mmCIF file with all atom_site columns, C-alpha atoms and ligand atoms in Angstrom:
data_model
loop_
_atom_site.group_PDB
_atom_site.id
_atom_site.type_symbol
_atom_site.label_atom_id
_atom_site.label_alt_id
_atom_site.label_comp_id
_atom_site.label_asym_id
_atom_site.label_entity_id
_atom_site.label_seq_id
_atom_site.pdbx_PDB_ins_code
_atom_site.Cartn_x
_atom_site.Cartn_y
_atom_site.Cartn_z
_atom_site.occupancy
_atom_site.B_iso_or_equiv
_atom_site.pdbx_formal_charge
_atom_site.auth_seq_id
_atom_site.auth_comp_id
_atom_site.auth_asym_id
_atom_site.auth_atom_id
_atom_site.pdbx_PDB_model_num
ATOM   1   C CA . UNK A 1 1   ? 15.042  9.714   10.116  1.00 43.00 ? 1   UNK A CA 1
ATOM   2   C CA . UNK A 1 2   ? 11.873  9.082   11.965  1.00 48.00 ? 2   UNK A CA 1
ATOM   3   C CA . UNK A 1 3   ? 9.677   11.884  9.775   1.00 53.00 ? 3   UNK A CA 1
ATOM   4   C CA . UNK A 1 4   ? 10.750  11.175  6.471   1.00 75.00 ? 4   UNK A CA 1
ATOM   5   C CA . UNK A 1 5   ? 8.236   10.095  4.356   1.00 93.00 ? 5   UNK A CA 1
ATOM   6   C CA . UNK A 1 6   ? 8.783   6.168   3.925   1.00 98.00 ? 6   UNK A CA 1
ATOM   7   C CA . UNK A 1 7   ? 7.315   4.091   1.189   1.00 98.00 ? 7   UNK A CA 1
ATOM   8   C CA . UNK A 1 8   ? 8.085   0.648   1.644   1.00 98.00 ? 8   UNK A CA 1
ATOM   9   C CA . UNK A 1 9   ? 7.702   -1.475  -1.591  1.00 99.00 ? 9   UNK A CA 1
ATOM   10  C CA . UNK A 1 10  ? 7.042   -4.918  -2.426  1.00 99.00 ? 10  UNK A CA 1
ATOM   11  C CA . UNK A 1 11  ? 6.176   -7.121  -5.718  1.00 99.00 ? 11  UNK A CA 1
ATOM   12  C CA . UNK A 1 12  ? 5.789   -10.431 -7.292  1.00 98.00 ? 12  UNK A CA 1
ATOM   13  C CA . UNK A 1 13  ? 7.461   -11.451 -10.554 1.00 98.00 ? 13  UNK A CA 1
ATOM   14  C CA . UNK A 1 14  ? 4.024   -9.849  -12.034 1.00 98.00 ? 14  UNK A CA 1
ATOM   15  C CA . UNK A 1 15  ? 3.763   -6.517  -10.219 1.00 98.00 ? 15  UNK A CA 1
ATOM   16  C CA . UNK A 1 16  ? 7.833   -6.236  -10.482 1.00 98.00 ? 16  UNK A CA 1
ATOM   17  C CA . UNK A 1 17  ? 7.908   -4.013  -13.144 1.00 98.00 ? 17  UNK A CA 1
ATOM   18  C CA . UNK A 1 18  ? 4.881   -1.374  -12.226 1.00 98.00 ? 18  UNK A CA 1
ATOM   19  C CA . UNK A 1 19  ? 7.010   -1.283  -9.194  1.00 98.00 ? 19  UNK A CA 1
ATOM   20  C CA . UNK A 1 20  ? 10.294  0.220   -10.180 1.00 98.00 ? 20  UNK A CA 1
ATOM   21  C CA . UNK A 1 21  ? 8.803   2.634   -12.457 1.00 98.00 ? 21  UNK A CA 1
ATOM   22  C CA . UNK A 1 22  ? 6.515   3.787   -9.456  1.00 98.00 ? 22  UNK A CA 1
ATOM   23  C CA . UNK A 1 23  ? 9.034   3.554   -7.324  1.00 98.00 ? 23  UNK A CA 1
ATOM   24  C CA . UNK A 1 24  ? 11.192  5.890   -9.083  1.00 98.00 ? 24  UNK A CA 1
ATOM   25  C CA . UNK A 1 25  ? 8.287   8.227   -8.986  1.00 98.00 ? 25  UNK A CA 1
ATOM   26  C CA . UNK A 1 26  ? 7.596   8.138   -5.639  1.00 98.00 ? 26  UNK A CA 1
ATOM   27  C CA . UNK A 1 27  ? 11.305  9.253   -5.144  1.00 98.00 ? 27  UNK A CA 1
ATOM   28  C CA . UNK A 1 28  ? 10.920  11.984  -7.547  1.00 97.00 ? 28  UNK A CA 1
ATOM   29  C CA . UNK A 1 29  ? 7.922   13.121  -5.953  1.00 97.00 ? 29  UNK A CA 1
ATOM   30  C CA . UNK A 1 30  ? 10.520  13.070  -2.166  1.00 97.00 ? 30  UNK A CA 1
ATOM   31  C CA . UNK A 1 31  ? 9.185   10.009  -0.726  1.00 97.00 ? 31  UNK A CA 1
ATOM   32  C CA . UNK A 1 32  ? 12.112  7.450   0.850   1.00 98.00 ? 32  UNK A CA 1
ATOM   33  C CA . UNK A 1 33  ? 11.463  4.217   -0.554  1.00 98.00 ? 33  UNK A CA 1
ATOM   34  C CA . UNK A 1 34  ? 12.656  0.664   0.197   1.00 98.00 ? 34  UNK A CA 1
ATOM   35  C CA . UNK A 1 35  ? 12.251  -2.566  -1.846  1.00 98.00 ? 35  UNK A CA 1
ATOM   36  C CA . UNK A 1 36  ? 11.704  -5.525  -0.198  1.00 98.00 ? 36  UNK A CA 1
ATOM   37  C CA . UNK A 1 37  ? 11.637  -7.336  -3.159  1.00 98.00 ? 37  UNK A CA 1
ATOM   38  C CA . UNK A 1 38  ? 10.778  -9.598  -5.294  1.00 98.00 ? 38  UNK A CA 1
ATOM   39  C CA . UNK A 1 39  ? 14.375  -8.104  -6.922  1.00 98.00 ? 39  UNK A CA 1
ATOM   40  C CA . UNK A 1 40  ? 13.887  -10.314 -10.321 1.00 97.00 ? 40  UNK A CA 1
ATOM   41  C CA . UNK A 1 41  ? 11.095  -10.869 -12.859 1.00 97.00 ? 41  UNK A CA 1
ATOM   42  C CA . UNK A 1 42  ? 11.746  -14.913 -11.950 1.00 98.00 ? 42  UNK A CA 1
ATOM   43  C CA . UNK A 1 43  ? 8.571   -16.397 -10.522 1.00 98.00 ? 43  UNK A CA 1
ATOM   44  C CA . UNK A 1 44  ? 7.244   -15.403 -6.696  1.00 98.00 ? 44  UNK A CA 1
ATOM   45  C CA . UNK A 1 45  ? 5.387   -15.930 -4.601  1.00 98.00 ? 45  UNK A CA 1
ATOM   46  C CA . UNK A 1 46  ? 3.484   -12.945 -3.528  1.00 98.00 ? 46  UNK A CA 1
ATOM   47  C CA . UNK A 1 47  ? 2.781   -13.795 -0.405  1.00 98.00 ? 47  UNK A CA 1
ATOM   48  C CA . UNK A 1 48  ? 6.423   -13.114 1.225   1.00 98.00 ? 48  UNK A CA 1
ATOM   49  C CA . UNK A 1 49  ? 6.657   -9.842  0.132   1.00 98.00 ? 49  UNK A CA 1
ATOM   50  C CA . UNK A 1 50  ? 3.153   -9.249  1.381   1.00 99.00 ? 50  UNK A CA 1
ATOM   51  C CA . UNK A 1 51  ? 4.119   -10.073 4.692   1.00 98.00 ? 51  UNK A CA 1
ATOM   52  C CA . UNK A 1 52  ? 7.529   -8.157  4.494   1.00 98.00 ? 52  UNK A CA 1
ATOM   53  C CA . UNK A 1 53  ? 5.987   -4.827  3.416   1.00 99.00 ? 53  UNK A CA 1
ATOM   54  C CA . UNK A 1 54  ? 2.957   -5.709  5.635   1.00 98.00 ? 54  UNK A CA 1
ATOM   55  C CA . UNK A 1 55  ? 5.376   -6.189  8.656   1.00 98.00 ? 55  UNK A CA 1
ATOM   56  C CA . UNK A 1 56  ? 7.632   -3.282  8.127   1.00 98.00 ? 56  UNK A CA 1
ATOM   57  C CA . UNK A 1 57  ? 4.482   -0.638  7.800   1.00 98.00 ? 57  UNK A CA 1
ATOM   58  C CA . UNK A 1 58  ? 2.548   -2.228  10.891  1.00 98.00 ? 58  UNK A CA 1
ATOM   59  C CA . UNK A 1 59  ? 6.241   -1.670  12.921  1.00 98.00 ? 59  UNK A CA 1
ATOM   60  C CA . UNK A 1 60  ? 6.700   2.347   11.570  1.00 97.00 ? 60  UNK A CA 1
ATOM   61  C CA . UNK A 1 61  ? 4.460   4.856   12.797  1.00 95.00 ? 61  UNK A CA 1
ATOM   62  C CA . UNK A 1 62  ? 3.344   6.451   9.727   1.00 96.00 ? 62  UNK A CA 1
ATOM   63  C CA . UNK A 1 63  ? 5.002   4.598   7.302   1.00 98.00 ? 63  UNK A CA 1
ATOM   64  C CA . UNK A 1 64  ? 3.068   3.668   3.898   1.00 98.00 ? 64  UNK A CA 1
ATOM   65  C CA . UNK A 1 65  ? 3.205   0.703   1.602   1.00 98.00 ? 65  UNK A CA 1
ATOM   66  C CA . UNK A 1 66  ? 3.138   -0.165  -2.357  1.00 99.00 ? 66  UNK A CA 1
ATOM   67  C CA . UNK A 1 67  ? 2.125   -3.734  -3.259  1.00 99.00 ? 67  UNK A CA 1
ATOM   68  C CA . UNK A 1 68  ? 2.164   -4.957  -7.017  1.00 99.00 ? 68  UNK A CA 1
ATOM   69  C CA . UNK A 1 69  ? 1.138   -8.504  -8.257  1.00 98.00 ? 69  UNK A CA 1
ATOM   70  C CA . UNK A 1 70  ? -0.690  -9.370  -11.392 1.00 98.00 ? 70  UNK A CA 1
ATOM   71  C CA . UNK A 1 71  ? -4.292  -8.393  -10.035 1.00 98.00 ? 71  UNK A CA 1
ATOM   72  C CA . UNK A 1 72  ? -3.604  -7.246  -6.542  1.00 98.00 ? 72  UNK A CA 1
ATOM   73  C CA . UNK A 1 73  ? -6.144  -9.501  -5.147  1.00 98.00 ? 73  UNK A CA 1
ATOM   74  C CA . UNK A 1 74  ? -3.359  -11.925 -3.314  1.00 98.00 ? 74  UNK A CA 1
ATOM   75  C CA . UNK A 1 75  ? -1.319  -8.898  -2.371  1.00 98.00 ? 75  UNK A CA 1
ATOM   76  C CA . UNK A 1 76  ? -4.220  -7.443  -0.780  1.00 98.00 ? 76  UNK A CA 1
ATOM   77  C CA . UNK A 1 77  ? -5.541  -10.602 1.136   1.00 98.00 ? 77  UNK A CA 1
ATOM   78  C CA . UNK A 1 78  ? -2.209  -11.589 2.391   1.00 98.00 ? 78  UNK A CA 1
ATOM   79  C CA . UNK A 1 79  ? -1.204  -7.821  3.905   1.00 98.00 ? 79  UNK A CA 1
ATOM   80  C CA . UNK A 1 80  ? -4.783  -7.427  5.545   1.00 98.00 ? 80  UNK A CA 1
ATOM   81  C CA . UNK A 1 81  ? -3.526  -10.363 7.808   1.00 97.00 ? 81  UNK A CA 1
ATOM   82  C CA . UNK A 1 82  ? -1.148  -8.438  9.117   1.00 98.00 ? 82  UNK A CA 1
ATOM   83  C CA . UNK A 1 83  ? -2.535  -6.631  12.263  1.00 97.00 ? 83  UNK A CA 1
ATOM   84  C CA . UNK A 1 84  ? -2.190  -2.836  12.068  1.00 97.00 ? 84  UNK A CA 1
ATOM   85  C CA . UNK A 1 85  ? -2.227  -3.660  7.758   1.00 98.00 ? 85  UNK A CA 1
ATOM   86  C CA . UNK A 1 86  ? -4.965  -1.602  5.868   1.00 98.00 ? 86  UNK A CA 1
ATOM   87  C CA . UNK A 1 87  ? -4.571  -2.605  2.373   1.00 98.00 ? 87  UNK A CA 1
ATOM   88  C CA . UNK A 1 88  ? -6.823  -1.191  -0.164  1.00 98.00 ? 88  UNK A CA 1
ATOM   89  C CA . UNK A 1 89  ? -6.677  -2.675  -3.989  1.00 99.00 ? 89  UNK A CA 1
ATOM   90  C CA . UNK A 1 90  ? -7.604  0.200   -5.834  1.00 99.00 ? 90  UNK A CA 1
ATOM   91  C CA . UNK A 1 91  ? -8.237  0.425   -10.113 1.00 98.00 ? 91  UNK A CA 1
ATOM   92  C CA . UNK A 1 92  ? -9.327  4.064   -9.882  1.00 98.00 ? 92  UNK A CA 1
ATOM   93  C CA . UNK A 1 93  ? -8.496  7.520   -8.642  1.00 98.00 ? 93  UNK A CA 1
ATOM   94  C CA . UNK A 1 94  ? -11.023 8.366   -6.676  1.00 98.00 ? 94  UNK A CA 1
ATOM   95  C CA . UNK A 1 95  ? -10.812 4.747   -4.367  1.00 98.00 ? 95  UNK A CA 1
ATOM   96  C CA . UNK A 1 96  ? -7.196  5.574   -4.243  1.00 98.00 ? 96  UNK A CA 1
ATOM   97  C CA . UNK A 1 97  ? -7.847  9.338   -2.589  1.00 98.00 ? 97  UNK A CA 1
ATOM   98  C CA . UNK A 1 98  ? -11.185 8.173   -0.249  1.00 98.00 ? 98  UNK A CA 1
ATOM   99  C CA . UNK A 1 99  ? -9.267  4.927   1.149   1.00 98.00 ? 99  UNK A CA 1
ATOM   100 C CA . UNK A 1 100 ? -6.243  7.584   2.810   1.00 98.00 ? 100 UNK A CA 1
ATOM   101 C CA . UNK A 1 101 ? -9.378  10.039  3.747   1.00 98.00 ? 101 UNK A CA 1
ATOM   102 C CA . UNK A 1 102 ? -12.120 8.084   4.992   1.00 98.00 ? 102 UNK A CA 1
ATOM   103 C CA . UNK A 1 103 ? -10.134 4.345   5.876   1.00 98.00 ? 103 UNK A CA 1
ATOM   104 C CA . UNK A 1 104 ? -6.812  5.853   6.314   1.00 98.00 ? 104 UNK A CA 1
ATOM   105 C CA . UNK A 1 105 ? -5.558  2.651   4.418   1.00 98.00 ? 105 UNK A CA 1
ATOM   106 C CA . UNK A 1 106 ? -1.428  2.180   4.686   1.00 98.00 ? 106 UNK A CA 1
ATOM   107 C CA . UNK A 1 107 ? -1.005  -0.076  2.189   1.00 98.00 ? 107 UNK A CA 1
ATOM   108 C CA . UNK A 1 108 ? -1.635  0.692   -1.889  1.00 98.00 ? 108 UNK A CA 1
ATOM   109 C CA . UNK A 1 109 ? -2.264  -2.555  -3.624  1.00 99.00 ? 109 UNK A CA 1
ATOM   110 C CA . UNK A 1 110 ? -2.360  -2.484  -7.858  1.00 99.00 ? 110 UNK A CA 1
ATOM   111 C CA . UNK A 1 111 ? -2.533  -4.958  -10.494 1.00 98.00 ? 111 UNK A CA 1
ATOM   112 C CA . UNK A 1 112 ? -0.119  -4.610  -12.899 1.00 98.00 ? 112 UNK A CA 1
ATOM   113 C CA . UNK A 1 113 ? -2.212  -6.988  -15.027 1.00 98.00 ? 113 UNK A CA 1
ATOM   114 C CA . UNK A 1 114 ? -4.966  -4.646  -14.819 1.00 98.00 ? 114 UNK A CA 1
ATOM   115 C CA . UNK A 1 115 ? -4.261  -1.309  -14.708 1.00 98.00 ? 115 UNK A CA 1
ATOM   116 C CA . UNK A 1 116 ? -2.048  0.218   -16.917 1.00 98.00 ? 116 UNK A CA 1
ATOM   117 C CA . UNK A 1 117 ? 0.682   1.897   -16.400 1.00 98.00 ? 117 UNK A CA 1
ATOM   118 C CA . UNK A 1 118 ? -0.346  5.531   -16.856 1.00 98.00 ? 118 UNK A CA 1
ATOM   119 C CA . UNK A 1 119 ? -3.582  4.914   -14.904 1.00 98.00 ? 119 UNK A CA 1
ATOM   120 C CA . UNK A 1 120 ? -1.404  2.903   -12.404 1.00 98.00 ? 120 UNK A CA 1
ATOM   121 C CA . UNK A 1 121 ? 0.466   6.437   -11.692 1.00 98.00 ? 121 UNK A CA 1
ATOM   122 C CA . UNK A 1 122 ? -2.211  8.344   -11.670 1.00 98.00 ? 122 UNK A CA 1
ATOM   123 C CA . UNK A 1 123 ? -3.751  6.137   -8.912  1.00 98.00 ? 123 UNK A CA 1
ATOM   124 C CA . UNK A 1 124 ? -0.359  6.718   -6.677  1.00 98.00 ? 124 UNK A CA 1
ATOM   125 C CA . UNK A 1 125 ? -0.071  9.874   -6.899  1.00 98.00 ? 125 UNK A CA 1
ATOM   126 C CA . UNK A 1 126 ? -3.606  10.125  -5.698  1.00 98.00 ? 126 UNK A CA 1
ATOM   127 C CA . UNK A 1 127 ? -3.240  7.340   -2.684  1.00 98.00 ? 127 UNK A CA 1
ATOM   128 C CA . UNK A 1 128 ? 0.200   8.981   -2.066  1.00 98.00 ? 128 UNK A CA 1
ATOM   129 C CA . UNK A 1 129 ? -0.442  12.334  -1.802  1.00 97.00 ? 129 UNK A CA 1
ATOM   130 C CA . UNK A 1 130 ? -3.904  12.132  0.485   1.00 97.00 ? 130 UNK A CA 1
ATOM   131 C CA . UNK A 1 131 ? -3.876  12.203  4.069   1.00 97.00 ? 131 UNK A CA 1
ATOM   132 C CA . UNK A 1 132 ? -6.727  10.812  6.888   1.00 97.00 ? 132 UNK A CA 1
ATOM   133 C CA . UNK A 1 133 ? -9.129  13.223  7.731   1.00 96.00 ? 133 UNK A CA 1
ATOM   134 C CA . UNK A 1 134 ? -9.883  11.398  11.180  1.00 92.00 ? 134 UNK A CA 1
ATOM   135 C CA . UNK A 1 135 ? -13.124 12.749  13.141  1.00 94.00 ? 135 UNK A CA 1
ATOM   136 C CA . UNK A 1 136 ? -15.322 10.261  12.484  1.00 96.00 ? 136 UNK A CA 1
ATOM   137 C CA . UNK A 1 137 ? -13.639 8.055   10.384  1.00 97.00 ? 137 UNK A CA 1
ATOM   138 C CA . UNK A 1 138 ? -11.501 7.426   13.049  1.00 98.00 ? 138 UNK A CA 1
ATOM   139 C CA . UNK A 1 139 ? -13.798 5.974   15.064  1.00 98.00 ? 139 UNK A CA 1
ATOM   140 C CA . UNK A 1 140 ? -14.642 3.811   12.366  1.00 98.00 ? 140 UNK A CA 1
ATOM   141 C CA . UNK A 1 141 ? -11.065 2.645   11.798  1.00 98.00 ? 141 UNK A CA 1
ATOM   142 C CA . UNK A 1 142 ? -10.679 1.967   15.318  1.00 97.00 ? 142 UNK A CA 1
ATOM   143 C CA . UNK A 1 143 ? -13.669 -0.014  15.090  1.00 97.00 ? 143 UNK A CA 1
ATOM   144 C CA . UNK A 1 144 ? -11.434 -2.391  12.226  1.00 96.00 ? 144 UNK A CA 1
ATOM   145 C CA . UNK A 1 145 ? -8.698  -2.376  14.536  1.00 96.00 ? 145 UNK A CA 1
ATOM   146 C CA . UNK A 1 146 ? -11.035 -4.150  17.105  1.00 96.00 ? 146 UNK A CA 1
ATOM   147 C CA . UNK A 1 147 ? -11.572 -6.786  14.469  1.00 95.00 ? 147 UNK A CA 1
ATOM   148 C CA . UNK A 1 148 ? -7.980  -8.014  15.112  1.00 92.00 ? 148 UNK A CA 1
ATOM   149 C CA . UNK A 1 149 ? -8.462  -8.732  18.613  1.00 90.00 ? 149 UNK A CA 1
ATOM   150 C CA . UNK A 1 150 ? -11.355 -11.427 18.424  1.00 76.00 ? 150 UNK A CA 1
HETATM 151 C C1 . LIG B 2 .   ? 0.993   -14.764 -10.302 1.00 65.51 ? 1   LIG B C1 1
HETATM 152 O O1 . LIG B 2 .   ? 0.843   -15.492 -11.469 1.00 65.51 ? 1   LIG B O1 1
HETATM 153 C C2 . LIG B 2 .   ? -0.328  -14.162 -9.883  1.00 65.51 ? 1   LIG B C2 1
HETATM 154 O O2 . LIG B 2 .   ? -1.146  -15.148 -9.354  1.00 65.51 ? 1   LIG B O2 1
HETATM 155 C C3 . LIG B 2 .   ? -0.118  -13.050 -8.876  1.00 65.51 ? 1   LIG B C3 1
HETATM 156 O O3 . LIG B 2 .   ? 0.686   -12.060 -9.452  1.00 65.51 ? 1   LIG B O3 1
HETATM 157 C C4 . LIG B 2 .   ? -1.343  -12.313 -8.380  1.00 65.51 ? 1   LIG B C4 1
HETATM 158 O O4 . LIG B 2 .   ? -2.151  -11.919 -9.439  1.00 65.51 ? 1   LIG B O4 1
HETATM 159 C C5 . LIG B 2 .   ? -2.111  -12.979 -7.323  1.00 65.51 ? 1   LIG B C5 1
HETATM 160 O O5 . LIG B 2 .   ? -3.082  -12.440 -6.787  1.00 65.51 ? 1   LIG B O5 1
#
């Protein structure tokens, strides 16, 4: 199904945790999700499942993404090379809700290291459940998008 609302999910050995229990949230909450691993706390390396969720968001019109490591940080760099990736590492609410508003990120990136794991929910629901407001952040995102091509 094209409009279901898919979550695509991704983790190293340090984020894998966070990510089942949020993705078992997200699917309470009615969101489709799909793991594309790491499937094992065994040592990762974040950057493959960067580029999987990365790849699989940038190729599904309005699809979203979940990223866990132990800070985020690598998550984050390695999705944003992805062209059509807007990953946002967020440690707060608020971040979470203005990066789908105002930057109409696709990507959620967390650190399971860093945020724990009540806070960590609290900060999906909020990415999750907020939508682009477009006008004239849109011209602004397009404006990122033109970043790719140079
Ligand atoms: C793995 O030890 C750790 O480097 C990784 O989870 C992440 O924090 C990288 O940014």
């Amino acid at each position: 199904m094209q409009n279901e609302k898919k979550v695509y999910l991704g983790s190293d050995h340090g984020g894998f945790e966070l990510k089942n229990a949020l993705a078992a949230r997200l699917r309470e909450a009615g969101f489709v999700t799909e793991d594309l691993g790491c499937y094992s706390a065994e040592s990762c390396d974040y950057p493959d499942f960067a580029a999987a969720v990365g790849r699989a968001v940038a190729a599904r019109e309005g699809a979203l993404g979940l990223l866990v490591c132990g800070t985020g940080i690598g998550m984050s760099i390695a999705a944003n090379k992805i062209p059509g990736v807007r990953a946002a590492l967020c440690g707060d609410v608020f971040s979470a809700k203005m990066t789908r508003r105002h930057n109409d990120a696709n990507v959620l990136c967390l650190g399971a290291r860093v945020v724990g794991p009540g806070l960590a929910a609290e900060i999906a629901d909020a990415f999750f459940s907020s939508s682009f407001e477009g006008d004239r952040h849109a011209r602004r995102v397009e404006k990122i998008a033109e970043l790719e091509k140079r």
